[in-house]
mmCIF file of C-alpha atoms in Angstrom:
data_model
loop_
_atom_site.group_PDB
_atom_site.id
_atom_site.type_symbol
_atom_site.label_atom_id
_atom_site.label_comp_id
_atom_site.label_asym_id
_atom_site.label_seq_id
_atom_site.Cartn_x
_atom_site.Cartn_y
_atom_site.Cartn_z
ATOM 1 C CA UNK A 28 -12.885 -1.012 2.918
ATOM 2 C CA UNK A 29 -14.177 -0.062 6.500
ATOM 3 C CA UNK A 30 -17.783 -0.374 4.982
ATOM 4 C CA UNK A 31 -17.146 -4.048 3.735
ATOM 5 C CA UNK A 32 -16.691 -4.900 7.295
ATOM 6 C CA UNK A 33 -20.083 -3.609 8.378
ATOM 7 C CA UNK A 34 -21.765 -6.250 5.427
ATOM 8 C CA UNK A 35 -22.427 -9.321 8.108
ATOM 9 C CA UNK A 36 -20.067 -12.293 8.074
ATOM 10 C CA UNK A 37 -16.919 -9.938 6.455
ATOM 11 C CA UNK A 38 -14.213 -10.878 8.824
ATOM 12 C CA UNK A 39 -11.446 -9.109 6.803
ATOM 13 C CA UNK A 40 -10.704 -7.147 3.451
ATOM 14 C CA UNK A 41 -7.688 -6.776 1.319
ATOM 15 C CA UNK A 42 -6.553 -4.413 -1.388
ATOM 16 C CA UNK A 43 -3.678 -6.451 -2.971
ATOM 17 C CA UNK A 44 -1.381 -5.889 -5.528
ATOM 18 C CA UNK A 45 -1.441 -9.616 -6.957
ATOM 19 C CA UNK A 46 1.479 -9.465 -9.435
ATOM 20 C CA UNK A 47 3.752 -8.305 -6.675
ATOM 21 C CA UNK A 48 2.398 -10.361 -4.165
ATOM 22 C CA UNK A 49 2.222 -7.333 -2.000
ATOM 23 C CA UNK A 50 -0.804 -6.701 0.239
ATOM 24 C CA UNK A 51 -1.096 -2.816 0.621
ATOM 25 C CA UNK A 52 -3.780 -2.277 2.542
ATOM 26 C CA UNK A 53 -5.822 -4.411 5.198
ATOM 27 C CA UNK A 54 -8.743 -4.237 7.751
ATOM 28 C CA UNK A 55 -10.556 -6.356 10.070
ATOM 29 C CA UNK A 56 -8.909 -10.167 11.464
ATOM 30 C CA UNK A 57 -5.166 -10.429 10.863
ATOM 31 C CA UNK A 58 -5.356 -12.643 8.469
ATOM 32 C CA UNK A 59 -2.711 -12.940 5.184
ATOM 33 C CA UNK A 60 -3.830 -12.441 1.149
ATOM 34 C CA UNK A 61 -1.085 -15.346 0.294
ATOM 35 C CA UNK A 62 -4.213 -17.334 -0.898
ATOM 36 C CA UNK A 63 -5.747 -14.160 -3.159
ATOM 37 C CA UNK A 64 -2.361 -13.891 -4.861
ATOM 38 C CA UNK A 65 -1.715 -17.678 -5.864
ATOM 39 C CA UNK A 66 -5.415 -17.789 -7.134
ATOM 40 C CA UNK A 67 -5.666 -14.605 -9.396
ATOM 41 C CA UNK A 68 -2.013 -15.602 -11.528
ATOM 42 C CA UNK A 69 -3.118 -19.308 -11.491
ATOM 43 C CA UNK A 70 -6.452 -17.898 -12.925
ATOM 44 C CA UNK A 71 -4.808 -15.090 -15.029
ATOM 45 C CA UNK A 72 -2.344 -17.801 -16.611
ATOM 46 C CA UNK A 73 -4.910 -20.428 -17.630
ATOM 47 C CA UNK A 74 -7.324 -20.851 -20.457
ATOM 48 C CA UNK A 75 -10.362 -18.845 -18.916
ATOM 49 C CA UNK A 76 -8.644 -15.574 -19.136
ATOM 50 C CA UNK A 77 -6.892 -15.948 -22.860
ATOM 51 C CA UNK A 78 -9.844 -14.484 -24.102
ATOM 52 C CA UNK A 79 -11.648 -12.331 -21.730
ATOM 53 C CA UNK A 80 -10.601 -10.298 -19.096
ATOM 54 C CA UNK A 81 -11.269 -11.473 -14.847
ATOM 55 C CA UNK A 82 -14.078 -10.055 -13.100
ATOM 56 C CA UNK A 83 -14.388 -11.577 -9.759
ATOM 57 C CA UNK A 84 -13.508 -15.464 -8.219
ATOM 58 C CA UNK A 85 -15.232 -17.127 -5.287
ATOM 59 C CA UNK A 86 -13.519 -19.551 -3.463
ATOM 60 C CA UNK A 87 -15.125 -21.504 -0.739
ATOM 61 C CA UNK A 88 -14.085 -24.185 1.996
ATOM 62 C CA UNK A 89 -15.511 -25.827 4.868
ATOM 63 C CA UNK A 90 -15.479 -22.463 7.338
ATOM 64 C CA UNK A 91 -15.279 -19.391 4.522
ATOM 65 C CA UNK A 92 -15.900 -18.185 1.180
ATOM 66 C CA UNK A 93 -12.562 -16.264 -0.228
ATOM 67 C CA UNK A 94 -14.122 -13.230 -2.570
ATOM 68 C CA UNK A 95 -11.551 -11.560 -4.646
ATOM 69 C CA UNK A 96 -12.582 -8.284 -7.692
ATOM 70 C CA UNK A 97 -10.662 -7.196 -9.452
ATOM 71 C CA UNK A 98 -10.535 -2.987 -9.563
ATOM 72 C CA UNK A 99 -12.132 -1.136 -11.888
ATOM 73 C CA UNK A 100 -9.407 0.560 -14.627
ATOM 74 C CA UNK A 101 -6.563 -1.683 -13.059
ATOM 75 C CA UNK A 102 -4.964 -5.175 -14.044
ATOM 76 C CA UNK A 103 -3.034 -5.459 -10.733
ATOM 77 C CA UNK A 104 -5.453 -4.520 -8.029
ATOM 78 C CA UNK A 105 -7.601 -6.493 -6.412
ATOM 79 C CA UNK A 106 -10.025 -6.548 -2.818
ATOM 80 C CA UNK A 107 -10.057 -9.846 -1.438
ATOM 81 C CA UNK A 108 -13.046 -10.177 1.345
ATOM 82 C CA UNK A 109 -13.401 -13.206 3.817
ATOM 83 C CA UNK A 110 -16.672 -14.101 4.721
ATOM 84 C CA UNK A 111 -17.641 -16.562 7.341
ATOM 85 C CA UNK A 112 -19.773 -19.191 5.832
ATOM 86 C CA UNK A 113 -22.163 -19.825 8.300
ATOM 87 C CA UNK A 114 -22.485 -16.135 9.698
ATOM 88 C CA UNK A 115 -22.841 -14.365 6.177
ATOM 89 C CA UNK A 116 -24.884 -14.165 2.467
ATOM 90 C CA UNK A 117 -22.584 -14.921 0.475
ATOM 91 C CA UNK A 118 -24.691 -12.963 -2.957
ATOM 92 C CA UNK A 119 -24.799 -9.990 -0.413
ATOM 93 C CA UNK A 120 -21.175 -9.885 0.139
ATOM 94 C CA UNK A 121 -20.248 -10.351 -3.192
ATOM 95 C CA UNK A 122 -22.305 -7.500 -4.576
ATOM 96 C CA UNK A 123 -21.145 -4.959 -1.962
ATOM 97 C CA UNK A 124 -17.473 -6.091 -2.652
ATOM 98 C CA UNK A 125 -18.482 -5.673 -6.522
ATOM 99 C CA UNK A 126 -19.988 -2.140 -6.053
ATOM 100 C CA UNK A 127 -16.561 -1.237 -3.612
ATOM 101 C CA UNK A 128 -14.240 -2.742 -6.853
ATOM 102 C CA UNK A 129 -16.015 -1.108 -9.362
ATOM 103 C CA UNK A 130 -15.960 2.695 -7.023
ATOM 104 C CA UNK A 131 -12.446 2.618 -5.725
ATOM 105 C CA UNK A 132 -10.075 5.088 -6.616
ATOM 106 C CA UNK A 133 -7.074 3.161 -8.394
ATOM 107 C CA UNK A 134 -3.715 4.851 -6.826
ATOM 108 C CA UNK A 135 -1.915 6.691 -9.167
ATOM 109 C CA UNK A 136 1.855 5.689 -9.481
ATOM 110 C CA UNK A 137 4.137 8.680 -9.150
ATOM 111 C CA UNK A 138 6.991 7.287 -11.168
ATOM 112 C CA UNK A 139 7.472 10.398 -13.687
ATOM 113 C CA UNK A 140 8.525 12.838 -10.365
ATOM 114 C CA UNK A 141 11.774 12.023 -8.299
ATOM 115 C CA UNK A 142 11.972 10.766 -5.307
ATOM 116 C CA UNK A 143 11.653 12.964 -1.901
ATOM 117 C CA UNK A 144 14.686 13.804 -1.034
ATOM 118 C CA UNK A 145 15.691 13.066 2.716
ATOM 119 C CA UNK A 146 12.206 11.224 3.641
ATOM 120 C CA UNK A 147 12.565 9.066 6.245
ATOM 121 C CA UNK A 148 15.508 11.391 7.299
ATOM 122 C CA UNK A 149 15.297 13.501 10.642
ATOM 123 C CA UNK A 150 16.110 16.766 9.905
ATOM 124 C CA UNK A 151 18.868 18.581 12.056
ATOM 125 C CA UNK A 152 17.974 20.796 14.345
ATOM 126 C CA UNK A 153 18.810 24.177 13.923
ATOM 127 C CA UNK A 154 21.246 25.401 16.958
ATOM 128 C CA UNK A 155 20.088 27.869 19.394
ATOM 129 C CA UNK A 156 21.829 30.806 21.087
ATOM 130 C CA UNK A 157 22.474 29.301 24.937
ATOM 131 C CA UNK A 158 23.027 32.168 27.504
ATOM 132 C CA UNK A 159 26.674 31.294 29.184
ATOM 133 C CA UNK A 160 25.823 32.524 32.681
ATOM 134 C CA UNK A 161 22.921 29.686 32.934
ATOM 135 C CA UNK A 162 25.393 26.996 30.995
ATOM 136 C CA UNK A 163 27.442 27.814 33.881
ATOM 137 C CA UNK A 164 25.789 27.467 36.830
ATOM 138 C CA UNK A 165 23.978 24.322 35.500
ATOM 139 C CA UNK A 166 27.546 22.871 34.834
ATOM 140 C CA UNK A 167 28.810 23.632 38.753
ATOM 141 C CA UNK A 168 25.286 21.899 40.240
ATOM 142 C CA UNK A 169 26.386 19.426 38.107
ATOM 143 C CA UNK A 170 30.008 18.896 39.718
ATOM 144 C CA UNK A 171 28.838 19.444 43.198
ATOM 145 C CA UNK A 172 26.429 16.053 42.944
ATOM 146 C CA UNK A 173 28.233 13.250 44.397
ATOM 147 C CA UNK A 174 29.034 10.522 43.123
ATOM 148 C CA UNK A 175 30.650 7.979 45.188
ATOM 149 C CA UNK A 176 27.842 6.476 46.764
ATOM 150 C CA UNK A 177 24.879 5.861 44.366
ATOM 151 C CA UNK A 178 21.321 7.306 45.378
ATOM 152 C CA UNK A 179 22.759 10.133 47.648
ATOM 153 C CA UNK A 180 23.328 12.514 45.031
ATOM 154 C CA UNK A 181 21.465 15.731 46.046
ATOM 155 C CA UNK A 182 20.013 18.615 43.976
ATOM 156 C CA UNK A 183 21.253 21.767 43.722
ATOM 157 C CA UNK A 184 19.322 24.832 42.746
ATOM 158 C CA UNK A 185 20.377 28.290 42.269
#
């Protein structure tokens, strides 16, 4: 998707899961795939696609063209590319963004193994022999600081 950017005019690219509505991965301008998603399933649910499968849509306005291809060997993905209409070709873009659909690797959905167990969980750390004599004379520097009068506590080193 990093190579899309270097095509001239590419501001940003998308790889969006469109039936979700999630947007799973995203370079260049921060800008949202809302518009991808509400283009593919109008196009998916209308006449054009009752009898052939979607390739690729282009969508243009006054400032951009909106490029969206599908991946190759998936129904769900898609790359949506913005190109700046005045700064880019929009044939060039398209083919690139063609050639990156059709050469992706399609994740592969993991839903046969269980879950991780504890991801996103810190493990505990593992407690540690602490020799006494130094637990005690960190604990008496510790009672000799003062603290009646904050910002005249002193060190004390042993």
């Amino acid at each position: 998707m990093r190579d899309m950017l270097q095509t001239p005019g590419v501001r940003s690219v998308h790889l969006v899961d469109w039936r979700s509505g999630h947007t799973l991965a995203r370079t260049g301008d921060d800008d949202r795939a809302e518009d991808a998603i509400a283009i593919l399933r109008a196009v998916h649910t209308g006449p054009l696609c009752a009898t052939q499968e979607m390739e690729d849509v282009v969508v243009s306005d006054a400032d951009h063209h909106v490029l969206l291809a599908v991946l190759a060997g998936s129904d769900d993905l898609c790359l949506r590319a913005r190109v700046a209409r005045h700064e880019g070709n929009l044939g060039f873009a398209l083919r690139r963004l063609r050639l990156l659909a059709r050469t992706a690797q399609v994740p592969v959905p993991h839903r046969d193994r269980p879950p991780a167990r504890g991801r996103g969980v810190p493990r505990p750390r593992i407690a540690t022999p602490v020799d006494r004599s130094v637990l005690e004379r960190v604990l008496t520097a510790l009672r000799t600081l003062s603290t009646d009068h904050p910002g005249t506590a002193r060190a004390v080193i042993t």
